[in-house]
mmCIF file of N, CA, C and O in Angstrom:
data_model
loop_
_atom_site.group_PDB
_atom_site.id
_atom_site.type_symbol
_atom_site.label_atom_id
_atom_site.label_comp_id
_atom_site.label_asym_id
_atom_site.label_seq_id
_atom_site.Cartn_x
_atom_site.Cartn_y
_atom_site.Cartn_z
ATOM 1 N N MET Q 1 -2.015 -10.281 9.502
ATOM 2 C CA MET Q 1 -0.758 -10.432 9.154
ATOM 3 C C MET Q 1 -2.033 -9.358 7.900
ATOM 4 O O MET Q 1 -1.510 -8.491 7.663
ATOM 5 N N GLN Q 2 -3.330 -9.217 7.574
ATOM 6 C CA GLN Q 2 -3.933 -8.286 7.406
ATOM 7 C C GLN Q 2 -3.748 -7.054 8.108
ATOM 8 O O GLN Q 2 -3.695 -6.054 7.111
ATOM 9 N N ILE Q 3 -3.498 -6.817 9.337
ATOM 10 C CA ILE Q 3 -3.350 -5.614 9.511
ATOM 11 C C ILE Q 3 -2.248 -5.605 9.767
ATOM 12 O O ILE Q 3 -2.148 -3.847 8.860
ATOM 13 N N ILE Q 4 -1.207 -5.872 9.209
ATOM 14 C CA ILE Q 4 0.779 -5.566 8.807
ATOM 15 C C ILE Q 4 0.504 -5.150 7.200
ATOM 16 O O ILE Q 4 0.896 -4.361 7.089
ATOM 17 N N PHE Q 5 -0.262 -6.193 6.735
ATOM 18 C CA PHE Q 5 -0.337 -5.654 5.253
ATOM 19 C C PHE Q 5 -1.118 -4.300 5.589
ATOM 20 O O PHE Q 5 -0.536 -3.525 4.595
ATOM 21 N N PHE Q 6 -1.946 -4.064 6.336
ATOM 22 C CA PHE Q 6 -2.327 -2.953 6.062
ATOM 23 C C PHE Q 6 -1.620 -1.360 6.620
ATOM 24 O O PHE Q 6 -1.886 -0.346 6.003
ATOM 25 N N ILE Q 7 -0.884 -1.636 7.897
ATOM 26 C CA ILE Q 7 0.172 -0.935 8.215
ATOM 27 C C ILE Q 7 1.156 -0.022 6.941
ATOM 28 O O ILE Q 7 1.052 0.741 6.524
ATOM 29 N N VAL Q 8 1.498 -1.211 6.682
ATOM 30 C CA VAL Q 8 2.821 -0.952 5.501
ATOM 31 C C VAL Q 8 1.998 -0.434 4.338
ATOM 32 O O VAL Q 8 2.706 0.353 4.005
ATOM 33 N N GLY Q 9 1.373 -0.577 4.167
ATOM 34 C CA GLY Q 9 0.199 0.062 2.995
ATOM 35 C C GLY Q 9 0.265 1.384 3.275
ATOM 36 O O GLY Q 9 0.745 1.929 2.456
ATOM 37 N N VAL Q 10 -0.338 1.128 3.864
ATOM 38 C CA VAL Q 10 -0.367 3.476 4.559
ATOM 39 C C VAL Q 10 0.535 3.704 4.868
ATOM 40 O O VAL Q 10 1.248 4.804 4.440
ATOM 41 N N LEU Q 11 1.464 3.320 5.213
ATOM 42 C CA LEU Q 11 3.267 4.138 5.495
ATOM 43 C C LEU Q 11 3.683 4.673 4.059
ATOM 44 O O LEU Q 11 4.331 4.998 3.633
ATOM 45 N N LEU Q 12 3.706 2.994 3.042
ATOM 46 C CA LEU Q 12 4.041 3.200 1.375
ATOM 47 C C LEU Q 12 2.969 4.676 0.962
ATOM 48 O O LEU Q 12 3.838 5.403 0.165
ATOM 49 N N TYR Q 13 1.847 4.257 0.953
ATOM 50 C CA TYR Q 13 1.201 5.844 0.810
ATOM 51 C C TYR Q 13 2.267 6.995 1.013
ATOM 52 O O TYR Q 13 2.002 8.248 0.058
ATOM 53 N N LEU Q 14 1.887 7.351 2.387
ATOM 54 C CA LEU Q 14 2.664 8.342 2.619
ATOM 55 C C LEU Q 14 4.467 8.475 2.381
ATOM 56 O O LEU Q 14 4.480 10.017 2.032
ATOM 57 N N PHE Q 15 5.010 7.755 2.053
ATOM 58 C CA PHE Q 15 6.495 7.761 1.703
ATOM 59 C C PHE Q 15 6.215 7.816 0.104
ATOM 60 O O PHE Q 15 7.003 8.747 -0.033
ATOM 61 N N GLY Q 16 5.191 7.579 -0.466
ATOM 62 C CA GLY Q 16 5.542 8.082 -1.498
ATOM 63 C C GLY Q 16 4.697 9.191 -2.083
ATOM 64 O O GLY Q 16 5.467 9.334 -3.574
ATOM 65 N N TYR Q 17 4.143 9.411 -1.302
ATOM 66 C CA TYR Q 17 3.797 10.852 -1.417
ATOM 67 C C TYR Q 17 4.249 12.447 -1.088
ATOM 68 O O TYR Q 17 4.978 13.551 -1.629
ATOM 69 N N ILE Q 18 5.134 11.568 -0.174
ATOM 70 C CA ILE Q 18 6.685 12.518 0.817
ATOM 71 C C ILE Q 18 7.580 11.887 -0.631
ATOM 72 O O ILE Q 18 8.183 13.445 -1.669
ATOM 73 N N VAL Q 19 7.990 11.330 -1.203
ATOM 74 C CA VAL Q 19 9.463 11.194 -2.089
ATOM 75 C C VAL Q 19 8.355 12.424 -3.818
ATOM 76 O O VAL Q 19 9.187 13.298 -4.131
ATOM 77 N N PHE Q 20 7.191 11.731 -3.786
ATOM 78 C CA PHE Q 20 6.855 12.652 -4.638
ATOM 79 C C PHE Q 20 6.280 13.496 -5.105
ATOM 80 O O PHE Q 20 6.891 14.759 -5.680
ATOM 81 N N SER Q 21 6.194 14.656 -3.662
ATOM 82 C CA SER Q 21 5.670 15.624 -3.509
ATOM 83 C C SER Q 21 6.995 16.668 -3.127
ATOM 84 O O SER Q 21 7.364 17.650 -4.071
ATOM 85 N N GLY Q 22 8.205 15.922 -2.837
ATOM 86 C CA GLY Q 22 9.300 16.542 -2.897
ATOM 87 C C GLY Q 22 10.395 16.257 -4.058
ATOM 88 O O GLY Q 22 11.777 16.364 -4.030
ATOM 89 N N SER Q 23 9.754 15.767 -5.342
ATOM 90 C CA SER Q 23 10.838 15.360 -6.299
ATOM 91 C C SER Q 23 11.467 16.254 -7.317
ATOM 92 O O SER Q 23 10.898 17.652 -7.100
ATOM 93 N N LYS Q 24 13.027 15.921 -7.746
ATOM 94 C CA LYS Q 24 13.724 17.222 -8.102
ATOM 95 C C LYS Q 24 13.425 16.983 -10.105
ATOM 96 O O LYS Q 24 14.046 17.712 -10.713
ATOM 97 N N SER Q 25 13.299 15.912 -10.090
ATOM 98 C CA SER Q 25 13.313 15.439 -11.579
ATOM 99 C C SER Q 25 12.103 14.180 -12.190
ATOM 100 O O SER Q 25 11.058 13.894 -10.688
ATOM 101 N N SER Q 26 11.726 13.919 -12.971
ATOM 102 C CA SER Q 26 11.281 12.669 -13.200
ATOM 103 C C SER Q 26 11.646 11.779 -12.834
ATOM 104 O O SER Q 26 10.597 10.802 -12.688
ATOM 105 N N ILE Q 27 12.780 11.187 -12.856
ATOM 106 C CA ILE Q 27 12.783 9.909 -11.588
ATOM 107 C C ILE Q 27 12.988 9.550 -10.879
ATOM 108 O O ILE Q 27 12.118 8.703 -10.726
ATOM 109 N N HIS Q 28 12.468 11.337 -9.871
ATOM 110 C CA HIS Q 28 12.453 10.472 -8.444
ATOM 111 C C HIS Q 28 10.003 10.607 -8.253
ATOM 112 O O HIS Q 28 9.459 10.679 -7.626
ATOM 113 N N GLU Q 29 9.649 11.800 -9.307
ATOM 114 C CA GLU Q 29 7.970 11.545 -9.411
ATOM 115 C C GLU Q 29 7.858 10.194 -10.068
ATOM 116 O O GLU Q 29 6.925 9.170 -9.121
ATOM 117 N N THR Q 30 8.556 9.576 -10.613
ATOM 118 C CA THR Q 30 8.191 8.080 -11.144
ATOM 119 C C THR Q 30 8.475 6.812 -10.167
ATOM 120 O O THR Q 30 7.496 6.894 -9.429
ATOM 121 N N VAL Q 31 10.039 7.084 -9.062
ATOM 122 C CA VAL Q 31 9.989 6.267 -7.904
ATOM 123 C C VAL Q 31 8.582 6.685 -6.716
ATOM 124 O O VAL Q 31 8.487 5.426 -5.872
ATOM 125 N N GLY Q 32 8.193 7.800 -6.793
ATOM 126 C CA GLY Q 32 7.025 8.532 -5.377
ATOM 127 C C GLY Q 32 5.904 7.559 -6.192
ATOM 128 O O GLY Q 32 4.720 6.683 -5.113
ATOM 129 N N LEU Q 33 5.326 7.098 -7.298
ATOM 130 C CA LEU Q 33 4.568 6.182 -8.091
ATOM 131 C C LEU Q 33 4.629 5.744 -7.653
ATOM 132 O O LEU Q 33 3.437 4.786 -7.436
ATOM 133 N N LEU Q 34 5.606 5.059 -7.666
ATOM 134 C CA LEU Q 34 5.815 3.449 -8.303
ATOM 135 C C LEU Q 34 5.578 2.898 -6.420
ATOM 136 O O LEU Q 34 5.065 1.992 -6.510
ATOM 137 N N VAL Q 35 6.422 3.940 -5.968
ATOM 138 C CA VAL Q 35 6.586 3.228 -4.024
ATOM 139 C C VAL Q 35 4.707 3.727 -3.869
ATOM 140 O O VAL Q 35 4.070 2.554 -2.843
ATOM 141 N N PHE Q 36 3.740 4.373 -4.094
ATOM 142 C CA PHE Q 36 2.439 4.593 -3.987
ATOM 143 C C PHE Q 36 1.696 3.351 -4.573
ATOM 144 O O PHE Q 36 0.824 3.156 -3.665
ATOM 145 N N LEU Q 37 2.039 2.704 -5.787
ATOM 146 C CA LEU Q 37 1.471 1.393 -6.082
ATOM 147 C C LEU Q 37 1.802 0.900 -5.429
ATOM 148 O O LEU Q 37 1.078 -0.266 -5.259
ATOM 149 N N ASN Q 38 2.823 0.627 -4.605
ATOM 150 C CA ASN Q 38 3.034 -0.815 -3.715
ATOM 151 C C ASN Q 38 2.429 -0.532 -2.488
ATOM 152 O O ASN Q 38 2.280 -1.546 -2.127
ATOM 153 N N GLY Q 39 1.426 1.075 -2.445
ATOM 154 C CA GLY Q 39 1.702 0.818 -1.031
ATOM 155 C C GLY Q 39 -0.313 0.026 -1.382
ATOM 156 O O GLY Q 39 -0.883 -0.157 -0.743
ATOM 157 N N THR Q 40 -0.602 0.404 -2.633
ATOM 158 C CA THR Q 40 -2.299 0.459 -3.067
ATOM 159 C C THR Q 40 -2.250 -1.797 -3.076
ATOM 160 O O THR Q 40 -3.033 -1.896 -2.168
ATOM 161 N N LEU Q 41 -0.985 -1.905 -3.259
ATOM 162 C CA LEU Q 41 -1.152 -3.319 -3.515
ATOM 163 C C LEU Q 41 -1.270 -4.317 -2.308
ATOM 164 O O LEU Q 41 -2.330 -4.709 -1.864
ATOM 165 N N PHE Q 42 -0.456 -3.819 -1.287
ATOM 166 C CA PHE Q 42 -0.539 -3.776 0.454
ATOM 167 C C PHE Q 42 -1.702 -3.465 0.429
ATOM 168 O O PHE Q 42 -2.600 -4.557 1.645
ATOM 169 N N VAL Q 43 -2.802 -2.751 0.401
ATOM 170 C CA VAL Q 43 -4.045 -2.354 1.225
ATOM 171 C C VAL Q 43 -4.871 -3.334 0.287
ATOM 172 O O VAL Q 43 -5.712 -3.842 0.745
ATOM 173 N N ILE Q 44 -4.593 -4.153 -1.143
ATOM 174 C CA ILE Q 44 -5.673 -4.158 -1.239
ATOM 175 C C ILE Q 44 -5.423 -6.173 -0.762
ATOM 176 O O ILE Q 44 -6.164 -6.831 -0.852
ATOM 177 N N ALA Q 45 -3.961 -6.368 -0.877
ATOM 178 C CA ALA Q 45 -3.890 -7.739 -0.051
ATOM 179 C C ALA Q 45 -4.805 -7.626 1.397
ATOM 180 O O ALA Q 45 -4.963 -8.627 1.560
ATOM 181 N N ALA Q 46 -4.433 -6.369 2.140
ATOM 182 C CA ALA Q 46 -5.191 -6.472 3.438
ATOM 183 C C ALA Q 46 -6.634 -6.904 3.000
ATOM 184 O O ALA Q 46 -7.373 -7.527 3.494
ATOM 185 N N GLY Q 47 -7.303 -6.302 2.392
ATOM 186 C CA GLY Q 47 -9.223 -6.509 1.547
ATOM 187 C C GLY Q 47 -9.276 -8.240 1.656
ATOM 188 O O GLY Q 47 -9.850 -8.944 2.089
ATOM 189 N N ILE Q 48 -8.437 -8.745 0.634
ATOM 190 C CA ILE Q 48 -8.735 -9.656 0.203
ATOM 191 C C ILE Q 48 -8.541 -11.485 1.373
ATOM 192 O O ILE Q 48 -8.825 -12.172 1.516
ATOM 193 N N ILE Q 49 -7.017 -10.767 1.917
ATOM 194 C CA ILE Q 49 -6.937 -11.416 3.726
ATOM 195 C C ILE Q 49 -8.360 -11.874 4.129
ATOM 196 O O ILE Q 49 -8.784 -12.605 4.506
ATOM 197 N N ASP Q 50 -8.668 -10.715 4.072
ATOM 198 C CA ASP Q 50 -10.299 -10.346 5.136
ATOM 199 C C ASP Q 50 -11.153 -10.950 4.176
ATOM 200 O O ASP Q 50 -11.636 -11.131 5.753
ATOM 201 N N ALA Q 51 -11.261 -10.431 3.164
ATOM 202 C CA ALA Q 51 -12.683 -11.338 2.684
ATOM 203 C C ALA Q 51 -12.783 -12.678 2.701
ATOM 204 O O ALA Q 51 -13.490 -13.564 2.797
ATOM 205 N N ILE Q 52 -11.213 -13.271 2.704
ATOM 206 C CA ILE Q 52 -10.780 -14.295 2.649
ATOM 207 C C ILE Q 52 -11.580 -15.212 3.981
ATOM 208 O O ILE Q 52 -11.870 -16.649 4.280
ATOM 209 N N ASN Q 53 -10.842 -14.865 5.013
ATOM 210 C CA ASN Q 53 -10.761 -14.998 6.485
ATOM 211 C C ASN Q 53 -12.617 -14.595 6.859
ATOM 212 O O ASN Q 53 -13.068 -15.214 7.435
ATOM 213 N N LYS Q 54 -13.494 -13.974 6.474
ATOM 214 C CA LYS Q 54 -14.648 -14.095 6.632
ATOM 215 C C LYS Q 54 -15.214 -14.898 5.785
ATOM 216 O O LYS Q 54 -16.426 -15.240 6.500
ATOM 217 N N LYS Q 55 -14.874 -14.784 5.030
ATOM 218 C CA LYS Q 55 -15.416 -16.323 4.224
ATOM 219 C C LYS Q 55 -15.721 -17.769 5.002
ATOM 220 O O LYS Q 55 -15.822 -17.868 5.142
ATOM 221 N N LYS Q 56 -14.318 -18.122 5.445
ATOM 222 C CA LYS Q 56 -14.017 -18.766 5.920
ATOM 223 C C LYS Q 56 -14.611 -19.303 7.847
ATOM 224 O O LYS Q 56 -15.311 -20.218 7.465
ATOM 225 N N ASN Q 57 -15.062 -18.170 8.104
ATOM 226 C CA ASN Q 57 -15.720 -17.802 9.823
ATOM 227 C C ASN Q 57 -17.295 -18.217 9.228
ATOM 228 O O ASN Q 57 -18.189 -18.473 10.310
ATOM 229 N N ALA Q 58 -17.533 -17.483 8.192
ATOM 230 C CA ALA Q 58 -18.601 -17.932 7.798
ATOM 231 C C ALA Q 58 -19.713 -19.086 7.581
ATOM 232 O O ALA Q 58 -20.649 -19.508 7.499
ATOM 233 N N ASP Q 59 -18.186 -20.645 7.179
ATOM 234 C CA ASP Q 59 -19.190 -21.460 6.719
ATOM 235 C C ASP Q 59 -18.805 -22.106 8.346
ATOM 236 O O ASP Q 59 -18.572 -22.298 9.533
#
C-alpha cells in the first residue's frame, strides 16, 4: 500500500509540475499547485504507513 501511495505521489508531483510549467493563466497555476499538494499528501501518507508498519514489526 505504501509503495502505491509513494508512486502515485511522485506521479502527481510530475503532473503538477507539467501543468504549472505550461500554465497560461493563474487558474492553471493554481491547479498545478493543488495537484502538487495532493502529491505531497500521498508521499506523507506513504511515510506514515511505513512508520506504523515498522513500529508494528518492532513489537
